[in-house]
């Protein structure tokens, strides 16, 4: 679990996060998803829907020491290259899911 001290480097459970809570599944991911949904709802009247097509947006977040996510930007043309060892499996999975 990267958020619990693995690859993410977080050594201690942030204050206010109850013990036994899965930091990713129960804490951070729901907050990220809520922010994405709110942003899409806020912009839904500003986008043109084209039948049989889709749009892919890239969301950039920063997470503070209390595991509170902050939306930095939304990219309408996100970079889909395998630029790092971290992004390669994410981009690969996104592309596979998009084709399905």
Coordinates of C-alpha atoms in Angstrom, one line a residue:
X1 CA 0.0 0.0 0.0
X2 CA 1.8 3.1 -1.2
X3 CA -0.2 5.4 1.0
X4 CA 0.8 3.4 4.1
X5 CA 4.5 3.7 3.6
X6 CA 5.2 1.8 0.5
X7 CA 6.2 3.5 -2.8
X8 CA 4.3 6.7 -1.7
X9 CA 6.7 7.4 1.1
X10 CA 4.0 8.2 3.7
X11 CA 5.5 7.0 7.0
X12 CA 2.7 7.8 9.6
X13 CA -1.0 7.7 9.4
X14 CA -2.2 11.3 9.0
X15 CA -4.0 12.8 12.0
X16 CA -7.7 12.4 11.8
X17 CA -7.6 9.2 9.7
X18 CA -9.1 6.4 11.8
X19 CA -7.0 3.3 12.4
X20 CA -7.9 0.3 10.3
X21 CA -9.1 2.5 7.4
X22 CA -7.7 1.5 4.0
X23 CA -6.1 4.8 3.1
X24 CA -6.5 4.3 -0.6
X25 CA -9.9 2.6 -0.9
X26 CA -11.7 4.3 2.0
X27 CA -10.1 7.7 2.2
X28 CA -8.2 9.0 -0.8
X29 CA -9.9 7.4 -3.8
X30 CA -13.4 8.5 -2.7
X31 CA -12.2 12.1 -2.3
X32 CA -10.5 12.0 -5.8
X33 CA -13.6 10.6 -7.4
X34 CA -15.9 13.2 -5.8
X35 CA -13.7 16.0 -7.1
X36 CA -13.7 14.5 -10.6
X37 CA -17.5 14.1 -10.6
X38 CA -18.0 17.7 -9.3
X39 CA -15.7 19.1 -12.0
X40 CA -17.5 17.2 -14.8
X41 CA -20.9 18.4 -13.5
X42 CA -19.7 21.9 -13.3
X43 CA -18.5 21.8 -17.0
X44 CA -21.2 19.7 -18.5
X45 CA -22.9 22.6 -20.3
X46 CA -19.6 23.8 -21.7
X47 CA -18.7 20.6 -23.7
X48 CA -20.2 19.3 -27.0
X49 CA -21.4 15.8 -26.9
X50 CA -20.8 13.8 -30.1
X51 CA -22.7 10.5 -30.5
X52 CA -20.4 7.5 -30.7
X53 CA -17.4 9.3 -29.3
X54 CA -15.8 10.0 -26.0
X55 CA -13.4 12.4 -24.4
X56 CA -10.4 11.5 -22.2
X57 CA -9.4 14.0 -19.5
X58 CA -6.3 13.9 -17.4
X59 CA -6.6 15.1 -13.8
X60 CA -3.6 16.3 -11.9
X61 CA -3.8 16.2 -8.1
X62 CA -1.5 16.9 -5.2
X63 CA -2.0 15.2 -1.9
X64 CA -1.1 17.0 1.3
X65 CA 0.3 15.4 4.5
X66 CA -3.3 15.0 5.8
X67 CA -4.1 13.0 2.6
X68 CA -6.3 15.8 1.4
X69 CA -6.3 15.9 -2.4
X70 CA -6.0 19.2 -4.2
X71 CA -7.0 19.5 -7.9
X72 CA -4.2 21.2 -9.8
X73 CA -5.4 21.1 -13.3
X74 CA -7.6 19.1 -15.8
X75 CA -6.0 18.3 -19.2
X76 CA -8.2 17.9 -22.2
X77 CA -5.4 16.3 -24.1
X78 CA -3.4 14.3 -21.5
X79 CA 0.0 12.8 -22.4
X80 CA -0.5 9.1 -23.1
X81 CA 3.2 8.2 -23.5
X82 CA 5.0 5.8 -21.3
X83 CA 7.1 8.6 -19.8
X84 CA 8.0 6.9 -16.5
X85 CA 7.9 3.5 -14.8
X86 CA 4.9 4.7 -12.8
X87 CA 2.9 6.0 -15.7
X88 CA 3.5 3.1 -18.1
X89 CA 1.2 0.6 -16.4
X90 CA -1.4 3.3 -15.8
X91 CA -1.4 4.4 -19.5
X92 CA -1.3 0.9 -20.8
X93 CA -4.4 -0.1 -18.6
X94 CA -6.2 3.1 -19.7
X95 CA -5.6 2.3 -23.3
X96 CA -6.8 -1.3 -23.0
X97 CA -9.9 -0.2 -21.1
X98 CA -10.7 2.5 -23.7
X99 CA -10.6 -0.1 -26.6
X100 CA -12.9 -2.5 -24.8

